[in-house]
Coordinates of C-alpha atoms in Angstrom, one line a residue:
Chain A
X1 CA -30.9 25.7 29.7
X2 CA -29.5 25.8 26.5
X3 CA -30.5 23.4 23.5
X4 CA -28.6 20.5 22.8
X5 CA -26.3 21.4 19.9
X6 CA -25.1 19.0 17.0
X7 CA -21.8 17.3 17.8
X8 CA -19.3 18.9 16.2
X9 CA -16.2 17.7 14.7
X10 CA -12.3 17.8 16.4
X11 CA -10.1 18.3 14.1
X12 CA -7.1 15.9 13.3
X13 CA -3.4 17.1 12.4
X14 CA -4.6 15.6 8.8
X15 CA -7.8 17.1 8.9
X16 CA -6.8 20.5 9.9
X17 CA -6.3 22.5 6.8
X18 CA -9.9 21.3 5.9
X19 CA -11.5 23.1 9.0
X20 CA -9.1 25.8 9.2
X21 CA -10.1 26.2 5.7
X22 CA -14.1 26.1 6.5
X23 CA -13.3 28.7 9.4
X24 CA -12.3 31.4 6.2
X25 CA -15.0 30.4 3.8
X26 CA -12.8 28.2 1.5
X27 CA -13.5 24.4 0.9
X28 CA -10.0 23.2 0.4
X29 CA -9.9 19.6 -1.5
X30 CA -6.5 17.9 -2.1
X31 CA -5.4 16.4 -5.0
X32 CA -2.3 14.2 -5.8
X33 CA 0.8 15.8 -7.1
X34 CA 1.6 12.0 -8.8
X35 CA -2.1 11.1 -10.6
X36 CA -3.8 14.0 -10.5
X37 CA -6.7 12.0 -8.5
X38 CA -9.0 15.1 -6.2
X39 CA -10.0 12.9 -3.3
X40 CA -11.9 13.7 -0.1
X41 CA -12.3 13.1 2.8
X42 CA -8.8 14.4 3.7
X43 CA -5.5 12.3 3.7
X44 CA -1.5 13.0 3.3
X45 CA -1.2 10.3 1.2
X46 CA -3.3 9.9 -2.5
X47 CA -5.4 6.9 -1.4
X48 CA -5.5 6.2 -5.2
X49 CA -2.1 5.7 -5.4
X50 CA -0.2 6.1 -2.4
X51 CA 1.8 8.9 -3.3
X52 CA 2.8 11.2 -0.4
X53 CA 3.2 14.4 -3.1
X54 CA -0.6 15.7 -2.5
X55 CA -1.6 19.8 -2.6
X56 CA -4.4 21.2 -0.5
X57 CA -6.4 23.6 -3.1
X58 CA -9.2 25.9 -2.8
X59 CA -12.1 24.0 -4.5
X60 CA -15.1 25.6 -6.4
X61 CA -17.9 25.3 -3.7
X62 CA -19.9 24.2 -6.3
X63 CA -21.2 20.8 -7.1
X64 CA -24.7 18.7 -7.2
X65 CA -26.8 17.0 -5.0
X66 CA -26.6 13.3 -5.2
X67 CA -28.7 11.7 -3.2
X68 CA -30.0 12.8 0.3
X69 CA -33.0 12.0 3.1
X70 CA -35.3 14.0 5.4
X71 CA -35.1 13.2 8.5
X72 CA -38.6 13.1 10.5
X73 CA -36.5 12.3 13.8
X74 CA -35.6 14.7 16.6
X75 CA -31.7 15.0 16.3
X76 CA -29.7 17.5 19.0
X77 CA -29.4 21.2 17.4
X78 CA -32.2 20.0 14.3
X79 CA -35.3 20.8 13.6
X80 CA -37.2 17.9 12.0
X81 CA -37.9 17.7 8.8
X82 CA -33.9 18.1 7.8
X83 CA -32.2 17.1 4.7
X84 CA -28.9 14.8 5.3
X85 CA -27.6 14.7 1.7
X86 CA -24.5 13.8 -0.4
X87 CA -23.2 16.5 -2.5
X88 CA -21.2 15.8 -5.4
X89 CA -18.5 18.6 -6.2
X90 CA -18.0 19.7 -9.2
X91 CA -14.0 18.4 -8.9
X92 CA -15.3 14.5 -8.2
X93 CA -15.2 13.9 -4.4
X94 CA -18.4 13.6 -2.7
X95 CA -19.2 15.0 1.0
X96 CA -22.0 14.5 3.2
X97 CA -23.9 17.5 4.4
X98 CA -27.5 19.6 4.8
X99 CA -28.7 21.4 1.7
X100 CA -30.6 24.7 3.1
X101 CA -32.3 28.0 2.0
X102 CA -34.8 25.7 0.2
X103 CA -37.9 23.9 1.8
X104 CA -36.7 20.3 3.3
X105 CA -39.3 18.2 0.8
X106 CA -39.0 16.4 -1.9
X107 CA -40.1 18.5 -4.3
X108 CA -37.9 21.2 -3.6
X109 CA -34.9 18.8 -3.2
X110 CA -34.0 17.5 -6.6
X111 CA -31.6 15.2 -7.5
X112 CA -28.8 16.5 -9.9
X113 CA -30.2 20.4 -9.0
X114 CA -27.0 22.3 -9.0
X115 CA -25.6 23.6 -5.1
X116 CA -23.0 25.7 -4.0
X117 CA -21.5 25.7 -0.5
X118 CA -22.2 28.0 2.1
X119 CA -20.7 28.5 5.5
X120 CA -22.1 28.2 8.9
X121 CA -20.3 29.0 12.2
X122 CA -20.9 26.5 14.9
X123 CA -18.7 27.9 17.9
X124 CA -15.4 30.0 17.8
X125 CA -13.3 26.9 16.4
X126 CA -15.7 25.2 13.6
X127 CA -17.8 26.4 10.7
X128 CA -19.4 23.6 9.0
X129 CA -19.8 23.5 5.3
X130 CA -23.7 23.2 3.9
X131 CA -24.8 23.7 0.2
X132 CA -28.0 25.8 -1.0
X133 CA -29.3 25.7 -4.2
X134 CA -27.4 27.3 -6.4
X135 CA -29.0 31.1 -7.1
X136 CA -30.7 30.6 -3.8
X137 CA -30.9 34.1 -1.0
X138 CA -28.8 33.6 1.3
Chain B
X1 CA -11.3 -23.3 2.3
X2 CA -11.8 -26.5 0.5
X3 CA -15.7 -26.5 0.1
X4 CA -17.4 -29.4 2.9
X5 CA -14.8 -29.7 4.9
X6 CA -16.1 -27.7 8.1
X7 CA -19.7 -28.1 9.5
X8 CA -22.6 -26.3 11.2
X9 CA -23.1 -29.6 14.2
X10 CA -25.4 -27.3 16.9
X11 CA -27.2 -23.9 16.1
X12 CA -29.9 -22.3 18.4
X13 CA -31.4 -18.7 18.7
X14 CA -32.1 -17.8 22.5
X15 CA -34.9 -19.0 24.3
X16 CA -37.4 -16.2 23.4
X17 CA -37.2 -13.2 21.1
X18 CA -38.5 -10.1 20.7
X19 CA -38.8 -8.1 24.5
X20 CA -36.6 -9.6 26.9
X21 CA -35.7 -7.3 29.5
X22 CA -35.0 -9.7 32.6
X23 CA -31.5 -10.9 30.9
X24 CA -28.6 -8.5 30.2
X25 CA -26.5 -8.6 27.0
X26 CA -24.2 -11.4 28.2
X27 CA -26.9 -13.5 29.8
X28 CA -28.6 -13.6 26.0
X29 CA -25.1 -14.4 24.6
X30 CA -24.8 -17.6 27.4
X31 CA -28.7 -18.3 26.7
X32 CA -27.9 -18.6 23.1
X33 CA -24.7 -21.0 23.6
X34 CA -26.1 -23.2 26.0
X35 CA -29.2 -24.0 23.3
X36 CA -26.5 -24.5 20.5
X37 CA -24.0 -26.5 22.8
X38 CA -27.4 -28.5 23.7
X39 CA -27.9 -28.6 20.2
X40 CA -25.0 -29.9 19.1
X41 CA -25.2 -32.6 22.8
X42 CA -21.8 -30.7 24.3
X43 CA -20.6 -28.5 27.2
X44 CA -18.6 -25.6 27.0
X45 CA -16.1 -27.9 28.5
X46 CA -15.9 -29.2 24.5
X47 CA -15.0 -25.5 23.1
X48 CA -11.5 -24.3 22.0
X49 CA -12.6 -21.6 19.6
X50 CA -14.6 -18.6 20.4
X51 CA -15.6 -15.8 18.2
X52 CA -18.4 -13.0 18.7
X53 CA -19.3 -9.5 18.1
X54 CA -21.2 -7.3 20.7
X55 CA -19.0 -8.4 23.4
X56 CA -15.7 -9.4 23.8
X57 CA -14.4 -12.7 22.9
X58 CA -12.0 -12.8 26.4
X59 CA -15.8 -11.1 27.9
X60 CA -17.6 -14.5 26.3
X61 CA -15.4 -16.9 26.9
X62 CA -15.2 -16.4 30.7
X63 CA -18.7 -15.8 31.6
X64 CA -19.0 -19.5 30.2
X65 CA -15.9 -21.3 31.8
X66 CA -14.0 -21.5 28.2
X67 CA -10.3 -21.3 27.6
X68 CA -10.1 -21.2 24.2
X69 CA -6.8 -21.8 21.1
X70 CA -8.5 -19.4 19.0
X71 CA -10.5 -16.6 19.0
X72 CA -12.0 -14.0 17.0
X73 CA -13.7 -10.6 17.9
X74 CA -14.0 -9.1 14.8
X75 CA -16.9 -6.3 14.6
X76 CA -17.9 -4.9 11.8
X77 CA -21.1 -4.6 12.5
X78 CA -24.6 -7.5 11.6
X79 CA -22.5 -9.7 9.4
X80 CA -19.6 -10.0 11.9
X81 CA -21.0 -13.6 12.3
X82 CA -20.5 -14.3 8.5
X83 CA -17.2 -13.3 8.8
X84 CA -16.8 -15.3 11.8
X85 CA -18.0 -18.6 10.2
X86 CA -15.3 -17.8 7.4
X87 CA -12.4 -17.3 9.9
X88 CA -13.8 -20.7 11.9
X89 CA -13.5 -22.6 9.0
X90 CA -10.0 -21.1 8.2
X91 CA -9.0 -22.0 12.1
X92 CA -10.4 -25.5 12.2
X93 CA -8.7 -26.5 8.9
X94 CA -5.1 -25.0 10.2
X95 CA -6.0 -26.9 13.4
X96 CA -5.6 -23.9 15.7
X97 CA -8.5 -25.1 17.2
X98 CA -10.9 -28.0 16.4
X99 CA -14.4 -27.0 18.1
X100 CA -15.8 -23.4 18.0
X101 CA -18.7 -21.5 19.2
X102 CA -19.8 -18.4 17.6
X103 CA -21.9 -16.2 19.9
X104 CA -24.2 -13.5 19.1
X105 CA -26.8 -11.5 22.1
X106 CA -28.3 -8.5 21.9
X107 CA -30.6 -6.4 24.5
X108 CA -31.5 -4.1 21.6
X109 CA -34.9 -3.1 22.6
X110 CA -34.5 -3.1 26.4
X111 CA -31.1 -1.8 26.4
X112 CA -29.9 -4.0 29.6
X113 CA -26.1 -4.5 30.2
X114 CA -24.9 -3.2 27.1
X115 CA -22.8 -0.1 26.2
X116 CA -23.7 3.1 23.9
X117 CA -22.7 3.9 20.2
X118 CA -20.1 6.5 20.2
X119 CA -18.3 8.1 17.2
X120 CA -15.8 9.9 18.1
X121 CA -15.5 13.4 17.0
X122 CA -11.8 13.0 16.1
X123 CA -12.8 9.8 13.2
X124 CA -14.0 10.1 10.1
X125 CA -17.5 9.8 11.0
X126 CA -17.6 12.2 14.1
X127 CA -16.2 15.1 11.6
X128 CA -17.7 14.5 8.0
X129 CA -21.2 12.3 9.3
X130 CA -22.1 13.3 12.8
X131 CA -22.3 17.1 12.3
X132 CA -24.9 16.8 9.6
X133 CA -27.7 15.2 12.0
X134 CA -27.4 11.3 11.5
X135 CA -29.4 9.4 13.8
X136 CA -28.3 5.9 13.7
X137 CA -28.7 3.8 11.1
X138 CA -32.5 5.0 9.7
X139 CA -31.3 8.3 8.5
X140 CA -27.8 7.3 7.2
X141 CA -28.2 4.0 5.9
X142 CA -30.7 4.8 3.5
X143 CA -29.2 7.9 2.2
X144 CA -27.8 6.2 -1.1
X145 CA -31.4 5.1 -1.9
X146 CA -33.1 8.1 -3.8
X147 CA -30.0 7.9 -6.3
X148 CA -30.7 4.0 -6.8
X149 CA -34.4 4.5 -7.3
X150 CA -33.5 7.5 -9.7
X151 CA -31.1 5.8 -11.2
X152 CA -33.5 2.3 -12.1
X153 CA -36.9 4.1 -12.1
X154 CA -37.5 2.0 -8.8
X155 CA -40.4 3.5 -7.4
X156 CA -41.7 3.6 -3.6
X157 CA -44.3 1.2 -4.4
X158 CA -41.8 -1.4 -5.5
X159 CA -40.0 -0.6 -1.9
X160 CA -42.8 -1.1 -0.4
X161 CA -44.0 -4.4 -1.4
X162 CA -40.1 -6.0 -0.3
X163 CA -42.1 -5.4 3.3
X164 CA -45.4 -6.9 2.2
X165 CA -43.4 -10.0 1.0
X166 CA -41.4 -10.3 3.6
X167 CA -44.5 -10.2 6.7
X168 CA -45.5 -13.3 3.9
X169 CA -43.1 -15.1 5.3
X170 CA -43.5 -13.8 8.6
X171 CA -46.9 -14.9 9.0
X172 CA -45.6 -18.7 8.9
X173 CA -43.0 -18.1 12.1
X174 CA -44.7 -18.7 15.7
X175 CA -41.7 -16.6 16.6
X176 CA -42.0 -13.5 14.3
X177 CA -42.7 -10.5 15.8
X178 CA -44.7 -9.0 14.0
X179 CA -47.1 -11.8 11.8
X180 CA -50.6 -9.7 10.6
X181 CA -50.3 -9.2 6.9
X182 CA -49.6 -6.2 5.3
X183 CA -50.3 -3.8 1.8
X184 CA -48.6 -1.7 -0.1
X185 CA -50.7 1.0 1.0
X186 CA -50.2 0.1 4.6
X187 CA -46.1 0.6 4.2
X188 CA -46.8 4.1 2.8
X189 CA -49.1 5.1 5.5
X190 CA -47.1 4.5 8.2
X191 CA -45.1 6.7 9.5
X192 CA -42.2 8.7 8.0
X193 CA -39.0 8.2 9.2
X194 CA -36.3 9.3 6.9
X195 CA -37.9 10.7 3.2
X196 CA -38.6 8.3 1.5
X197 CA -38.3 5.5 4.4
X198 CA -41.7 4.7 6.7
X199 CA -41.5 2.4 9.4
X200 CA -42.3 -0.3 7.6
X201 CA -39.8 -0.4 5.0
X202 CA -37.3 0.0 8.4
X203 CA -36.6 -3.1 10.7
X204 CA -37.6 -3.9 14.2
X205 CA -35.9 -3.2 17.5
X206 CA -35.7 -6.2 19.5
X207 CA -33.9 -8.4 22.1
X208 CA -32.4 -12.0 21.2
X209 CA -29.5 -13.8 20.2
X210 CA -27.9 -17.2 18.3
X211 CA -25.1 -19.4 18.6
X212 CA -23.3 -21.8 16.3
X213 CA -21.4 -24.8 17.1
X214 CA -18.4 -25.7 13.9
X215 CA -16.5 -28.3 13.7
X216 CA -14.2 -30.6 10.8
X217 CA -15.9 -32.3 8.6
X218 CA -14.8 -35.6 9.8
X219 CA -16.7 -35.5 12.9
X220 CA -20.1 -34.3 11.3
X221 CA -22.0 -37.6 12.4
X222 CA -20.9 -37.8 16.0
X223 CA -23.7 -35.6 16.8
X224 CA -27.2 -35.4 17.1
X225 CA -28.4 -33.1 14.2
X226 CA -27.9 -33.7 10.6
X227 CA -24.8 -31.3 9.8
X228 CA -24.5 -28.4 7.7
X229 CA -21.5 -28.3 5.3
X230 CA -20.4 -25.2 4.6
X231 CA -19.5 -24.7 1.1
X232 CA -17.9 -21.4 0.4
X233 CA -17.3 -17.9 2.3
X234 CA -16.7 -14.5 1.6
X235 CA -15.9 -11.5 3.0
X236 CA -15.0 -7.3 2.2
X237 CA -15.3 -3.9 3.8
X238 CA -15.6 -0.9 2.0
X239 CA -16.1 2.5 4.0
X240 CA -17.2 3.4 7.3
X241 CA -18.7 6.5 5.7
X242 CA -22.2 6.0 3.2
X243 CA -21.2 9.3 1.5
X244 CA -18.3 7.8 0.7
X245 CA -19.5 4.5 -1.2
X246 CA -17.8 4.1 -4.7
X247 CA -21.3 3.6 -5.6
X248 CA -24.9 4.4 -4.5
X249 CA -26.9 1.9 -6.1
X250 CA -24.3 -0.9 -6.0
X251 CA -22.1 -2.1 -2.5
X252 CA -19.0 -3.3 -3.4
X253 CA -18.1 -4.6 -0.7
X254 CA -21.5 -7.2 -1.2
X255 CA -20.0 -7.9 -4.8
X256 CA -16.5 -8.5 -3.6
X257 CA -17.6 -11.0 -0.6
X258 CA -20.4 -12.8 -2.7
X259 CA -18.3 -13.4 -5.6
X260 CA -15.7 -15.2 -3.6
X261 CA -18.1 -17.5 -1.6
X262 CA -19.6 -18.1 -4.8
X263 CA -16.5 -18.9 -6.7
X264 CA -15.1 -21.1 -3.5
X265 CA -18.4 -23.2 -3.5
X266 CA -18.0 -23.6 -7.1
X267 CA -21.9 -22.9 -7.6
X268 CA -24.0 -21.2 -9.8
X269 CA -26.9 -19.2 -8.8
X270 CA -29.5 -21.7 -10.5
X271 CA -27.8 -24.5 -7.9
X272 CA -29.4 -21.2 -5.0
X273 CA -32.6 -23.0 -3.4
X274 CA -33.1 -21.0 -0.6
X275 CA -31.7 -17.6 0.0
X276 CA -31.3 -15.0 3.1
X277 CA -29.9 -11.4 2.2
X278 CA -29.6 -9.5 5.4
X279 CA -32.6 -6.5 5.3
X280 CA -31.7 -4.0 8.0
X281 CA -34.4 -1.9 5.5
X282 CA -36.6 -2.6 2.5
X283 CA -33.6 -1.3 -0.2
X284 CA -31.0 -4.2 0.9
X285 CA -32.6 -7.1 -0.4
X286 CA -32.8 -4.8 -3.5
X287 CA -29.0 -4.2 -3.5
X288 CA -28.3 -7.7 -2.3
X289 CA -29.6 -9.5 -5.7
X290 CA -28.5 -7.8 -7.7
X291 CA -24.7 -7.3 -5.9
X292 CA -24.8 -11.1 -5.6
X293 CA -25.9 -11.3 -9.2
X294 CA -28.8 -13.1 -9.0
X295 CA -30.5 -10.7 -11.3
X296 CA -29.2 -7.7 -13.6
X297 CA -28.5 -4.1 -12.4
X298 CA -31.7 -2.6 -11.7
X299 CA -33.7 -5.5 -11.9
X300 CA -34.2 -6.6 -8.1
X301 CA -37.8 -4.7 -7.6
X302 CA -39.1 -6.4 -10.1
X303 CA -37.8 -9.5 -9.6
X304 CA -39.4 -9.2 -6.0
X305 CA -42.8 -7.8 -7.5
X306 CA -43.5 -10.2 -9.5
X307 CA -43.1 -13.0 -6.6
X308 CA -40.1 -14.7 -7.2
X309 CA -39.2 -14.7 -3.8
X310 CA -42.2 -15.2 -2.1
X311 CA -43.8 -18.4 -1.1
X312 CA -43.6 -20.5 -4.7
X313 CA -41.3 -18.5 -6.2
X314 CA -38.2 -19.6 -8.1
X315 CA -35.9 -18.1 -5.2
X316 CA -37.3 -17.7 -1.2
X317 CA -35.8 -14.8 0.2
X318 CA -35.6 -14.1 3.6
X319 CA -38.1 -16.8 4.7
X320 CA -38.3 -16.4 8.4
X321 CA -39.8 -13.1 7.4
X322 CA -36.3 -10.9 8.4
X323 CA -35.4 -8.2 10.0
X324 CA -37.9 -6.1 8.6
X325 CA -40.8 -8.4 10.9
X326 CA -38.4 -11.3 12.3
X327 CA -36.3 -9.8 15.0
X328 CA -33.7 -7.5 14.8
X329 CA -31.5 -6.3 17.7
X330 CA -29.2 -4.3 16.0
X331 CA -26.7 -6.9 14.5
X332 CA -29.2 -9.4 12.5
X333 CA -26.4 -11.7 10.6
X334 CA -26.9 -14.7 13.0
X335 CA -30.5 -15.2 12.8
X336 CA -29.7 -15.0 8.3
X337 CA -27.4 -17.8 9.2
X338 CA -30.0 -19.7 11.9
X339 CA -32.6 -19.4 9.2
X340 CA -30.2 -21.2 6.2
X341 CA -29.1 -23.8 8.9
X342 CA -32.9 -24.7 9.8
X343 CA -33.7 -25.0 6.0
X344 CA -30.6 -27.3 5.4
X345 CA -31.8 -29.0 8.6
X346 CA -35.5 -29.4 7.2
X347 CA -36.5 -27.7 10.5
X348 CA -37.9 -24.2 9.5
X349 CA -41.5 -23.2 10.1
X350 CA -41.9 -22.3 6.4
X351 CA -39.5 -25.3 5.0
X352 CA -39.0 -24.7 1.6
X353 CA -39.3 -28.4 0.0
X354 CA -35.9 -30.3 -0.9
X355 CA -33.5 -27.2 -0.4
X356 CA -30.3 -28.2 -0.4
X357 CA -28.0 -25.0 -1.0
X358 CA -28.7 -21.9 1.2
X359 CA -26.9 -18.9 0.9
X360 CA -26.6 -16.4 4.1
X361 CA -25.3 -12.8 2.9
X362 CA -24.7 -10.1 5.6
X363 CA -24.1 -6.6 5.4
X364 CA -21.9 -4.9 8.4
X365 CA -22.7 -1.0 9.5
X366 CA -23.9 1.4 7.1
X367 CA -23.0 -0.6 3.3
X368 CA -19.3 -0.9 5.2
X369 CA -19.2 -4.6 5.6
X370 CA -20.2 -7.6 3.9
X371 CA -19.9 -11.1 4.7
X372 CA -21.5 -14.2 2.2
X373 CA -21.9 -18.0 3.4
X374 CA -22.5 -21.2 1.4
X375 CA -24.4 -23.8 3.1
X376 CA -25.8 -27.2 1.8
X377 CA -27.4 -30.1 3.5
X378 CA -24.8 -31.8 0.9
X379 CA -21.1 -32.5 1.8
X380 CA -20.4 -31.6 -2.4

C-alpha cells in the first residue's frame, strides 16, 4: 500500500504561473507595474493598491528564515520531527515552507540564517518550493 | 452602538463539560440554549434573532422551533461569538429583531455529529499551508512565536509560567478540567508538540457549549438575573494564512477590534477589572496584552511573571482557568464571554471582588480573526 502523501496544491488560473514556475525551477513573485510593491501570495491585482498593471518576475530564491516550528506530530508524507517555517525573501514577501538539508532542531535552525530555495517534485504536475541553508549539499 | 443600550438577560454553558459523548453537536448547541433561555426565564417561543458558528443558523434555529427576523452565521472561527454579540447589538438597536440567542456546541473531543475540517487544495491555504505538513492548529498557530520571543528576549520559561498561572485559576473551578497545580518545570517536561510548544502550553480538547440571551436595554429588569450591559464591541480579520501576518509578534487584527470596543466604551484600561483574552496556546494571552495595550510591546511575559494577573494581581486574566485547563472544544470564545458575564453577575467560582468592567477578547482561526467585548455590571 503506498504511504499517505502530503496534500498537494491545485492550481488556480491566478495561481498558475506560480506552479508552472515551480515545475522549471524558478520562484516567480509579482510585483506591481503602478507602486512597485513585490507581494505574494499571488494575485492579478497589487493588493497594495489595486492596480491591475502587475508583472510576474523570476525572484532570487534567496531569502531568510523568519520564524518556523518542529513538528513532533505524524503528518501524511512527514516524518516527524519536520520544520514548518516562514521564509522571508530577499524581495519582501514572506512564504511558508520546510527548510531541509539541515538537521530539524533548534540549534541547527536559526532565525535570520540565510536560505535559498530548492525544488522538490511531488507528482508529474507540482514541485513544491523548500529552502536549505544557504551553502548547504544538496 | 451607543454603550448600555443592549444587555446579556440569560447566559448558560451546557450541562456538563469536558467528555460528552452521548449528545451530538446539535444536541450540545439545544442543551446550551435551553439553560440560557431558563436563564434568562423564556422559551424559544420568545426568540427572533439567532446567530451561531459551528452549525448553521437555518440548522439552529429549526432543531429548536425558532423562526427568527435576524440571523447571523458568521464563522470565523473561536471568536465568532464576539462578533456575534457585536452584530446582536447592531440588530436589536435597528429593531430587526428585539430578542436573540447566540448558540455555541461543540463535540470536539468525541467527535459526534459534527463535520471534518477541509481546506481545499484550490484556496489559499490548500496551496501555500497544506503542502508544508500543518496539522491543525498546534503546528501552525504557533509558528509566529520563535520570531516574538526573538524579537523580546521572551524566553520558554516565561511561556511556560502563562500555563502555571492559568491551572491557578483553574484550581478554583469545580468545572475545570484539569485543576492539580502545575510548575514551570512540569510545562517543559511534558511532551513536545510543535518546537518550542509542549502540551501544556497547548489547550485541551473537549466537548461543551454556551448560549447567550440579548436583549434592549429597556427590558433589562424584566428578568430574573441582574443584566449585563454591554459597553463597547469590536471586530477585524486579517489573513487566513499565519505566514502571511503583517506582523509576527503583533495581530492586527486584535489591535484593530480592541481599539474600537475600547474607544466605543469610552474606557481606559485602568477602568479593566477583570479581563478574559482567548488562550487557544500559552503565546495569546502574550499577544493579547499587549495588542489590547494593556502593557508595552514586549512587555506581556513579564507582566504575567511577576503576578499581575494571577489571583491578587492588578488585572485577573483568564480566571476560569481558560482554554489552556478550562475547556476547549475547538471554538473557545463563548466560555471568554460566560466567564465576563458570571463575574459581572457576581456568580463565578473565583469572583474577583467588586468587578464591574470585564473585557472578553477573542481570536478567530490561526491570528485571522478577532473579536473584543465590553461588559459592566454598570449601565454607564
Amino acid at each position: 500500500m503506498a504511504e499517505p502523501r502530503r496534500p498537494l496544491p491545485r492550481p488556480t488560473p491566478e495561481t498558475q504561473h506560480f506552479w508552472d514556475g515551480t515545475r522549471e525551477h524558478e520562484l516567480r513573485l509579482q510585483r506591481c507595474d503602478a507602486c512597485d510593491k513585490v507581494y505574494f501570495p499571488p494575485r492579478p491585482f497589487c493588493p497594495g493598491c489595486a492596480s491591475r498593471e502587475v508583472s510576474v518576475f523570476k525572484a532570487s530564491g534567496r531569502g531568510i528564515l523568519y520564524s518556523y516550528v518542529i513538528n513532533h506530530r505524524a503528518a501524511p508524507g512527514f516524518e516527524p520531527p519536520y520544520s514548518i517555517a516562514v521564509v522571508e525573501l530577499d524581495e519582501g514577501p514572506r512564504m511558508m515552507t520546510n527548510i531541509v538539508g539541515t538537521p530539524q532542531t533548534p540549534e541547527a535552525l536559526q532565525l535570520d540564517m540565510p536560505v535559498e530555495v530548492v525544488f522538490e517534485p511531488v507528482g508529474d504536475e507540482i514541485t513544491l518550493p523548500l529552502f536549505r541553508p544557504t551553502g548547504a549539499p544538496s | 452602538m451607543k454603550p448600555g443600550s443592549v444587555c446579556i438577560v440569560g447566559a448558560a454553558e451546557t450541562t456538563e463539560l469536558g467528555k460528552i459523548p452521548d449528545l451530538s453537536q446539535i444536541q450540545l448547541h439545544a442543551d446550551a440554549a435551553f439553560n440560557a433561555l431558563a436563564d434568562a426565564g423564556l422559551t424559544p417561543a420568545d426568540i427572533d434573532g439567532v446567530a451561531t458558528a459551528g452549525e448553521s443558523p437555518t440548522g439552529v434555529a429549526h432543531y429548536l422551533g425558532i423562526t427568527p427576523t435576524w440571523v447571523d452565521g458568521t464563522s470565523v472561527g473561536g471568536c465568532s461569538f464576539m462578533l456575534h454579540v457585536r452584530h446582536a447589538a447592531a440588530a436589536i438597536n435597528e429593531g430587526l429583531c428585539s430578542t436573540v440567542l447566540i448558540t455555541h456546541g461543540e463535540s470536539g473531543r468525541s467527535r459526534v455529529g459534527r463535520g471534518g475540517f477541509s481546506r481545499p487544495a484550490a484556496s489559499f491555504a490548500g496551496q501555500f499551508e497544506a503542502p508544508f505538513g500543518v496539522m491543525g492548529a498546534p503546528s501552525t498557530f504557533t509558528i509566529p512565536v520563535l520570531r516574538y520571543m526573538s524579537t523580546y528576549g521572551v524566553t520558554e520559561e516565561q511561556l511556560a509560567t502563562v500555563a502555571v498561572v492559568q491551572r491557578e485559576w483553574a484550581a478554583k473551578n469545580p468545572r475545570a478540567s484539569h485543576r492539580d497545580p502545575i510548575s514551570v518545570a512540569d510545562v517543559l517536561d511534558s511532551q513536545m508538540i510543535a518546537y518550542p510548544f509542549r502540551k501544556l502550553m497547548c489547550c485541551l480538547v473537549t466537548d461543551g457549549g454556551g448560549a447567550l440571551v440579548l436583549t434592549a436595554a429597556e427590558r433589562a429588569n424584566d428578568f430574573p438575573q441582574r443584566p449585563v450591559w454591554i459597553l463597547g464591541t469590536g471586530e477585524s480579520v486579517e489573513t487566513p494564512l499565519v505566514s502571511q501576518m503583517e506582523d509576527f509578534t503583533s495581530s492586527k487584527a486584535f489591535r484593530v477590534s480592541g481599539a474600537r470596543a475600547f474607544e466605543e466604551a469610552g474606557i481606559s484600561h485602568a477602568d479593566v477589572d477583570h479581563l478574559m483574552i482567548y488562550d487557544a496556546f500559552a503565546h495569546l494571552p502574550l499577544y493579547g496584552l499587549e495588542d489590547l495595550g494593556f502593557v508595552g510591546k514586549g512587555e506581556a511575559a513579564g507582566f504575567i511573571e511577576e503576578r499581575n494577573t494571577a489571583e491578587g494581581g492588578s488585572l485577573p486574566l483568564n480566571t476560569n482557568g481558560g482554554g489552556l485547563s478550562y475547556m476547549h472544544s475547538g471554538m473557545y470564545g463563548m466560555y471568554a464571554l460566560q466567564e465576563s458575564v458570571r463575574q459581572m453577575r457576581g456568580t463565578a467560582a473565583a469572583q474577583i471582588k467588586d468587578a464591574a468592567v470585564s473585557v472578553a477578547h477573542g481570536v478567530g482561526g490561526m491570528f485571522a480573526a478577532a473579536g473584543t467585548i465590553v461588559l459592566s455590571n454598570e449601565r454607564g
